[in-house]
Short mmCIF file of C-alpha atoms and ligand atoms in Angstrom, two decimals:
data_model
loop_
_atom_site.label_atom_id
_atom_site.label_comp_id
_atom_site.label_asym_id
_atom_site.label_seq_id
_atom_site.Cartn_x
_atom_site.Cartn_y
_atom_site.Cartn_z
CA MET A 1 141.41 98.79 105.94
CA ASN A 2 139.78 98.60 109.36
CA PRO A 3 140.60 95.17 110.83
CA LEU A 4 137.04 94.74 112.12
CA LEU A 5 135.57 95.14 108.63
CA ASP A 6 134.77 92.33 106.17
CA LEU A 7 134.08 93.30 102.56
CA GLN A 8 132.38 90.74 100.34
CA PRO A 9 134.96 89.88 97.64
CA GLU A 10 132.86 91.39 94.86
CA VAL A 11 132.39 94.61 96.86
CA ALA A 12 136.14 94.79 97.54
CA ASP A 13 136.93 94.33 93.84
CA GLU A 14 134.49 97.02 92.75
CA LEU A 15 135.74 99.53 95.29
CA ALA A 16 139.37 98.83 94.44
CA ALA A 17 138.60 99.48 90.76
CA GLY A 18 136.69 102.72 91.53
CA ARG A 19 133.43 101.20 90.29
CA PRO A 20 130.02 102.07 91.77
CA VAL A 21 128.81 100.40 94.97
CA VAL A 22 125.58 101.18 96.86
CA ALA A 23 125.27 100.53 100.60
CA LEU A 24 121.96 99.18 101.95
CA GLU A 25 120.86 99.05 105.60
CA SER A 26 119.55 96.10 107.57
CA THR A 27 117.29 97.58 110.28
CA ILE A 28 114.79 98.09 107.46
CA ILE A 29 114.90 94.27 107.07
CA SER A 30 114.61 93.35 110.78
CA HIS A 31 112.50 96.21 112.15
CA GLY A 32 111.08 98.06 109.14
CA MET A 33 109.00 95.36 107.45
CA PRO A 34 107.36 92.03 108.35
CA TRP A 35 108.70 88.62 107.37
CA PRO A 36 108.79 87.27 104.67
CA GLN A 37 108.35 90.45 102.61
CA ASN A 38 111.39 91.93 104.36
CA VAL A 39 113.70 89.23 102.97
CA GLU A 40 112.08 89.30 99.53
CA THR A 41 112.47 93.08 99.45
CA ALA A 42 116.09 93.02 100.61
CA LEU A 43 116.96 90.62 97.78
CA ALA A 44 114.88 92.54 95.23
CA VAL A 45 116.61 95.79 96.22
CA GLU A 46 120.03 94.20 95.72
CA ALA A 47 118.90 92.99 92.27
CA GLU A 48 117.59 96.46 91.42
CA VAL A 49 120.95 98.05 92.28
CA ARG A 50 122.71 95.54 90.01
CA GLU A 51 120.26 96.09 87.19
CA HIS A 52 121.13 99.78 87.29
CA GLY A 53 124.85 99.33 87.04
CA ALA A 54 126.16 99.21 90.62
CA VAL A 55 127.03 96.49 93.12
CA PRO A 56 124.97 96.29 96.34
CA ALA A 57 126.57 96.03 99.79
CA THR A 58 123.99 95.29 102.46
CA ILE A 59 125.47 96.21 105.83
CA ALA A 60 125.06 94.59 109.28
CA ILE A 61 127.15 93.33 112.19
CA VAL A 62 127.49 89.53 112.13
CA ASP A 63 129.26 87.66 114.94
CA GLY A 64 131.02 90.86 115.95
CA ARG A 65 132.29 91.65 112.42
CA LEU A 66 131.31 94.77 110.48
CA LYS A 67 129.99 93.44 107.18
CA ALA A 68 129.71 95.29 103.87
CA GLY A 69 127.94 92.73 101.70
CA LEU A 70 125.82 90.00 103.32
CA SER A 71 125.23 86.40 102.32
CA ARG A 72 121.72 85.24 101.55
CA ASP A 73 121.76 83.29 104.84
CA ASP A 74 122.65 86.46 106.79
CA ILE A 75 119.76 88.35 105.17
CA GLU A 76 117.39 85.45 105.82
CA ARG A 77 118.42 85.33 109.49
CA LEU A 78 117.92 89.08 110.04
CA GLY A 79 114.51 88.87 108.36
CA ARG A 80 113.29 85.82 110.25
CA ASP A 81 114.49 87.05 113.64
CA GLY A 82 112.75 90.37 112.90
CA GLN A 83 112.19 92.50 116.00
CA GLN A 84 114.22 90.00 118.07
CA THR A 85 117.32 91.17 116.24
CA ALA A 86 119.49 93.74 118.00
CA LYS A 87 118.92 97.18 116.46
CA VAL A 88 122.35 98.78 116.19
CA SER A 89 122.95 102.50 116.01
CA ARG A 90 126.30 104.28 116.63
CA ARG A 91 125.91 103.92 120.40
CA ASP A 92 125.39 100.13 120.24
CA MET A 93 128.31 99.20 117.98
CA PRO A 94 131.07 98.81 120.60
CA MET A 95 129.11 96.33 122.72
CA LEU A 96 128.11 94.21 119.75
CA VAL A 97 131.65 94.07 118.39
CA ALA A 98 133.20 93.37 121.81
CA ARG A 99 130.75 90.54 122.50
CA GLY A 100 130.78 89.04 119.00
CA GLY A 101 127.08 89.78 118.59
CA THR A 102 124.85 90.06 115.54
CA GLY A 103 122.63 93.01 114.79
CA ALA A 104 120.89 95.06 112.13
CA THR A 105 122.37 98.49 111.41
CA THR A 106 120.28 101.68 111.36
CA VAL A 107 120.96 104.48 108.91
CA ALA A 108 123.56 105.87 111.34
CA ALA A 109 125.47 102.62 111.84
CA THR A 110 125.18 101.73 108.14
CA MET A 111 126.74 105.10 107.23
CA ILE A 112 129.63 104.43 109.60
CA VAL A 113 130.39 101.03 108.07
CA ALA A 114 129.87 102.35 104.52
CA ALA A 115 132.36 105.17 105.16
CA LEU A 116 134.91 102.72 106.61
CA ALA A 117 134.53 100.64 103.44
CA GLY A 118 134.80 103.69 101.14
CA ILE A 119 131.19 103.54 99.93
CA ARG A 120 129.71 107.01 99.33
CA VAL A 121 126.12 106.27 98.30
CA PHE A 122 123.49 104.53 100.41
CA ALA A 123 119.83 103.71 99.66
CA THR A 124 117.11 103.18 102.24
CA GLY A 125 113.40 103.84 102.78
CA GLY A 126 113.17 106.62 105.33
CA ILE A 127 115.67 108.20 107.73
CA GLY A 128 115.17 108.73 111.45
CA GLY A 129 114.66 112.29 112.67
CA VAL A 130 113.40 114.57 115.39
CA HIS A 131 110.42 112.92 117.07
CA ARG A 132 107.23 114.76 117.83
CA GLY A 133 107.48 115.84 121.45
CA ALA A 134 111.29 116.02 121.21
CA PRO A 135 111.39 119.39 123.03
CA THR A 136 110.56 117.44 126.22
CA SER A 137 111.55 113.82 125.35
CA PHE A 138 114.89 114.79 123.69
CA ASP A 139 114.23 111.93 121.21
CA ILE A 140 116.30 112.86 118.17
CA SER A 141 117.52 109.98 116.00
CA ALA A 142 121.27 109.45 115.92
CA ASP A 143 120.82 109.30 112.12
CA LEU A 144 120.85 113.11 112.07
CA GLN A 145 124.15 113.43 113.94
CA GLU A 146 125.61 110.84 111.61
CA LEU A 147 124.50 112.82 108.58
CA ALA A 148 126.30 115.77 110.14
CA ARG A 149 129.63 113.95 110.46
CA THR A 150 129.95 110.97 108.09
CA PRO A 151 130.55 111.45 104.34
CA VAL A 152 127.79 109.37 102.74
CA ALA A 153 124.85 110.47 100.56
CA VAL A 154 121.62 108.86 101.78
CA VAL A 155 118.92 108.34 99.17
CA CYS A 156 115.54 108.08 100.90
CA ALA A 157 111.86 108.91 100.42
CA GLY A 158 112.16 111.63 103.07
CA ALA A 159 110.94 110.51 106.49
CA LYS A 160 107.68 109.20 107.90
CA SER A 161 105.51 111.80 109.58
CA ILE A 162 105.72 109.79 112.81
CA LEU A 163 108.44 112.46 113.13
CA ASP A 164 108.30 116.22 113.43
CA LEU A 165 109.52 116.99 109.92
CA ARG A 166 109.79 120.73 110.51
CA LEU A 167 112.16 120.21 113.43
CA THR A 168 114.01 117.51 111.49
CA LEU A 169 114.74 120.05 108.73
CA GLU A 170 115.81 122.65 111.31
CA TYR A 171 118.21 120.17 112.88
CA LEU A 172 119.71 119.24 109.51
CA GLU A 173 120.15 122.92 108.67
CA THR A 174 121.92 123.58 111.96
CA HIS A 175 124.31 120.72 111.24
CA GLY A 176 124.98 121.72 107.64
CA VAL A 177 123.34 118.74 105.96
CA PRO A 178 121.98 119.58 102.48
CA VAL A 179 118.52 118.19 101.76
CA ILE A 180 118.24 117.74 98.00
CA GLY A 181 114.94 117.01 96.26
CA TYR A 182 115.25 114.74 93.24
CA ARG A 183 112.99 116.26 90.59
CA THR A 184 110.94 117.95 93.31
CA ASP A 185 110.89 121.16 95.38
CA ARG A 186 109.07 119.43 98.22
CA LEU A 187 110.31 117.25 101.05
CA PRO A 188 108.55 113.90 100.57
CA ALA A 189 107.01 112.16 103.60
CA PHE A 190 107.64 108.50 102.75
CA PHE A 191 104.14 107.30 101.68
CA THR A 192 103.22 110.72 100.31
CA ARG A 193 105.11 112.98 97.90
CA ASP A 194 104.76 116.25 99.80
CA SER A 195 105.25 116.76 103.52
CA GLY A 196 104.19 120.39 103.27
CA PHE A 197 107.84 121.50 103.62
CA GLY A 198 110.32 122.48 100.94
CA VAL A 199 113.81 121.11 100.28
CA ASP A 200 117.02 123.17 100.13
CA ALA A 201 117.56 122.56 96.44
CA ARG A 202 115.92 120.74 93.59
CA VAL A 203 118.24 118.65 91.41
CA ASP A 204 116.99 116.91 88.30
CA GLU A 205 119.82 114.61 87.21
CA PRO A 206 121.89 111.97 89.03
CA ARG A 207 125.15 113.42 87.72
CA GLU A 208 124.21 116.81 89.16
CA ILE A 209 123.67 115.13 92.53
CA ALA A 210 127.10 113.51 92.15
CA ARG A 211 128.63 116.95 91.48
CA VAL A 212 127.05 118.38 94.62
CA MET A 213 128.43 115.47 96.67
CA LYS A 214 131.89 115.93 95.20
CA ALA A 215 131.76 119.69 95.79
CA LYS A 216 130.79 119.18 99.44
CA TRP A 217 133.69 116.85 100.05
CA ASP A 218 136.16 118.80 97.88
CA ILE A 219 135.48 121.89 99.98
CA GLY A 220 136.39 119.76 102.97
CA LEU A 221 132.99 120.04 104.61
CA GLY A 222 132.68 116.33 105.30
CA GLY A 223 129.39 114.92 106.51
CA GLY A 224 126.52 113.53 104.52
CA LEU A 225 123.65 114.61 102.33
CA VAL A 226 119.98 113.69 102.19
CA ILE A 227 118.80 112.87 98.67
CA ALA A 228 115.01 112.95 98.95
CA ASN A 229 113.31 110.89 96.24
CA PRO A 230 109.52 110.98 96.30
CA ILE A 231 107.53 107.75 96.07
CA PRO A 232 106.29 107.20 92.48
CA VAL A 233 102.84 108.81 92.05
CA GLU A 234 101.13 105.51 91.30
CA HIS A 235 102.30 104.02 94.62
CA ALA A 236 101.61 107.01 96.89
CA LEU A 237 98.92 106.61 99.57
CA PRO A 238 96.12 109.05 100.38
CA ARG A 239 97.35 111.47 103.03
CA GLU A 240 94.27 110.98 105.27
CA VAL A 241 94.87 107.22 105.47
CA VAL A 242 98.50 107.71 106.49
CA ASP A 243 97.74 110.54 108.93
CA ARG A 244 95.03 108.54 110.70
CA ALA A 245 97.28 105.50 111.18
CA ILE A 246 100.16 107.66 112.42
CA GLU A 247 97.98 109.54 114.92
CA GLN A 248 96.69 106.26 116.31
CA ALA A 249 100.19 104.70 116.47
CA LEU A 250 101.52 107.78 118.30
CA ALA A 251 98.64 107.69 120.80
CA GLU A 252 99.28 103.99 121.49
CA ALA A 253 103.01 104.60 121.97
CA GLN A 254 102.29 107.35 124.46
CA ALA A 255 99.71 105.27 126.36
CA GLN A 256 102.16 102.36 126.62
CA GLY A 257 105.14 104.56 127.56
CA ILE A 258 107.23 103.38 124.57
CA ALA A 259 110.48 105.38 124.43
CA GLY A 260 114.15 105.25 123.44
CA LYS A 261 115.29 102.89 120.71
CA ALA A 262 111.97 100.99 120.90
CA ALA A 263 109.98 104.05 119.75
CA THR A 264 110.67 103.92 116.00
CA PRO A 265 110.25 100.11 115.60
CA PHE A 266 106.98 100.27 117.59
CA LEU A 267 105.63 103.10 115.42
CA LEU A 268 106.73 101.42 112.18
CA ALA A 269 105.07 98.14 113.13
CA ARG A 270 101.82 99.84 114.22
CA VAL A 271 101.62 102.00 111.09
CA ASN A 272 102.23 98.87 108.98
CA ALA A 273 99.51 96.96 110.83
CA LEU A 274 96.98 99.81 110.80
CA THR A 275 97.35 100.54 107.09
CA GLY A 276 97.53 96.87 106.10
CA GLY A 277 98.86 95.52 102.84
CA ASP A 278 98.60 98.81 100.95
CA SER A 279 101.33 100.50 102.89
CA LEU A 280 103.64 97.50 102.69
CA ALA A 281 103.28 97.43 98.89
CA SER A 282 104.03 101.18 98.77
CA ASN A 283 106.95 100.77 101.14
CA ILE A 284 108.52 98.11 98.91
CA GLN A 285 108.06 100.24 95.80
CA LEU A 286 109.64 103.33 97.30
CA VAL A 287 112.70 101.39 98.45
CA LEU A 288 113.14 99.94 94.95
CA ASN A 289 112.78 103.45 93.55
CA ASN A 290 115.51 104.67 95.91
CA ALA A 291 117.77 101.77 94.94
CA ARG A 292 117.46 102.78 91.27
CA LEU A 293 118.34 106.41 91.95
CA ALA A 294 121.19 105.46 94.30
CA ALA A 295 122.68 103.20 91.63
CA ALA A 296 122.48 106.02 89.07
CA VAL A 297 124.11 108.45 91.51
CA ALA A 298 126.85 105.94 92.36
CA VAL A 299 127.55 105.41 88.64
CA ALA A 300 127.72 109.18 88.09
CA PHE A 301 129.91 109.71 91.15
CA ALA A 302 132.33 106.98 90.04
CA GLY A 303 132.47 108.73 86.63
CA LEU A 304 133.43 112.05 88.24
CA SER A 305 136.35 110.42 90.01
CA GLN A 306 137.86 109.15 86.73
CA PRO A 307 140.89 111.07 85.50
CA ASP A 308 140.11 113.89 83.02
CA THR A 309 142.11 112.13 80.29
CA LEU A 310 139.23 109.69 79.90
CA VAL A 311 136.81 112.49 79.01
CA PRO A 312 136.49 113.03 75.24
CA SER A 313 137.67 116.52 74.33
CA GLY A 314 134.90 119.06 73.98
CA CYS A 315 132.71 117.16 76.45
CA SER A 316 134.38 118.19 79.68
CA GLY A 317 131.74 120.81 80.48
CA GLU A 318 129.12 118.12 80.26
CA ASN A 319 130.86 115.57 82.43
N1 PSU B 401 111.97 104.81 109.29
C1 PSU B 401 111.35 103.99 108.41
N2 PSU B 401 111.79 102.71 108.27
C2 PSU B 401 112.85 102.23 109.00
C3 PSU B 401 113.52 103.11 109.93
C4 PSU B 401 113.06 104.39 110.03
O1 PSU B 401 110.39 104.40 107.78
O2 PSU B 401 113.21 101.03 108.85
C5 PSU B 401 114.70 102.59 110.71
C6 PSU B 401 116.03 102.99 110.03
O3 PSU B 401 116.97 101.95 110.24
C7 PSU B 401 116.45 104.22 110.83
C8 PSU B 401 115.98 103.85 112.21
O4 PSU B 401 117.83 104.47 110.80
O5 PSU B 401 114.72 103.22 112.00
C9 PSU B 401 115.89 105.05 113.13
O6 PSU B 401 115.69 104.61 114.45
P1 PSU B 401 115.81 105.68 115.65
O7 PSU B 401 114.64 106.61 115.45
O8 PSU B 401 115.66 104.86 116.89
O9 PSU B 401 117.13 106.34 115.51
MN1 MN B 402 115.20 107.72 119.25
#
């Protein structure tokens, strides 16, 4: 095991036994939601993973250590410190580790730590992507490069339309990252179920998703997959409400010259503020929904890795 990595004992035991573990990110706690709902949600998401048969491993960097599985105190600290917390993507990891710092991991950095730990399934809210205006700003989230190279399946509700979702899909295609719709043909856009763009493939059952993951890695392709899980209908927001808030947030970001790693946290916070409590409630529900699917996929994937002798005869085609 990597000497910089600390696995929570329960996570280590589950992984050693080939049982299902789901990685969870921490930038969603520090920069994705306000306190105290961020801490409540992080704990509720862990509970949801457990309830659906897997063990959660929330990932962050604490005092220079890569952590898979956080204590309640760690989660509380990331949530309370909020935007003051260091936001850690691939680029930022060496400095934090060298200096013994603490930070919240983005999708990219969470995938890296998950892969080091041997965790193959990860649940979050929305991934980063190609920003609007990227043809001149070059602002493309490192999450996309990570999906290209690191073997983890990321269950998300698509991505917020603060991004250019068309270019995000083009980028993922170029880098060979499958975008799978769970029980949908459409790419969801976080608060809404249809971004206006299609996915590469619709898959209706968790075990089928697990088979696609296994096939990708058995071929030797490496890299990750996007498992796009639309927000439950009853929690989706009206498109006009979301679009209006996003347009205003983007205009404010441009007027204030917000760029680089500050761009996404600024936009998330402004969209949250402009849409008020409704969007926060929806945000929490979609993350819980992703945790449930990720747990089911992790259970199915762990089942696929069992030796064939455990499969009752006559059922192998159904495994
Ligand atoms: N989008 C959301 N909520 C989030 C993020 C994105 O709707 O919390 C966070 C995730 O941690 C993601 C990161 O990995 O923002 C992307 O940041 P950037 O665009 O700077 O790569
Ligand atoms: Mn960026």
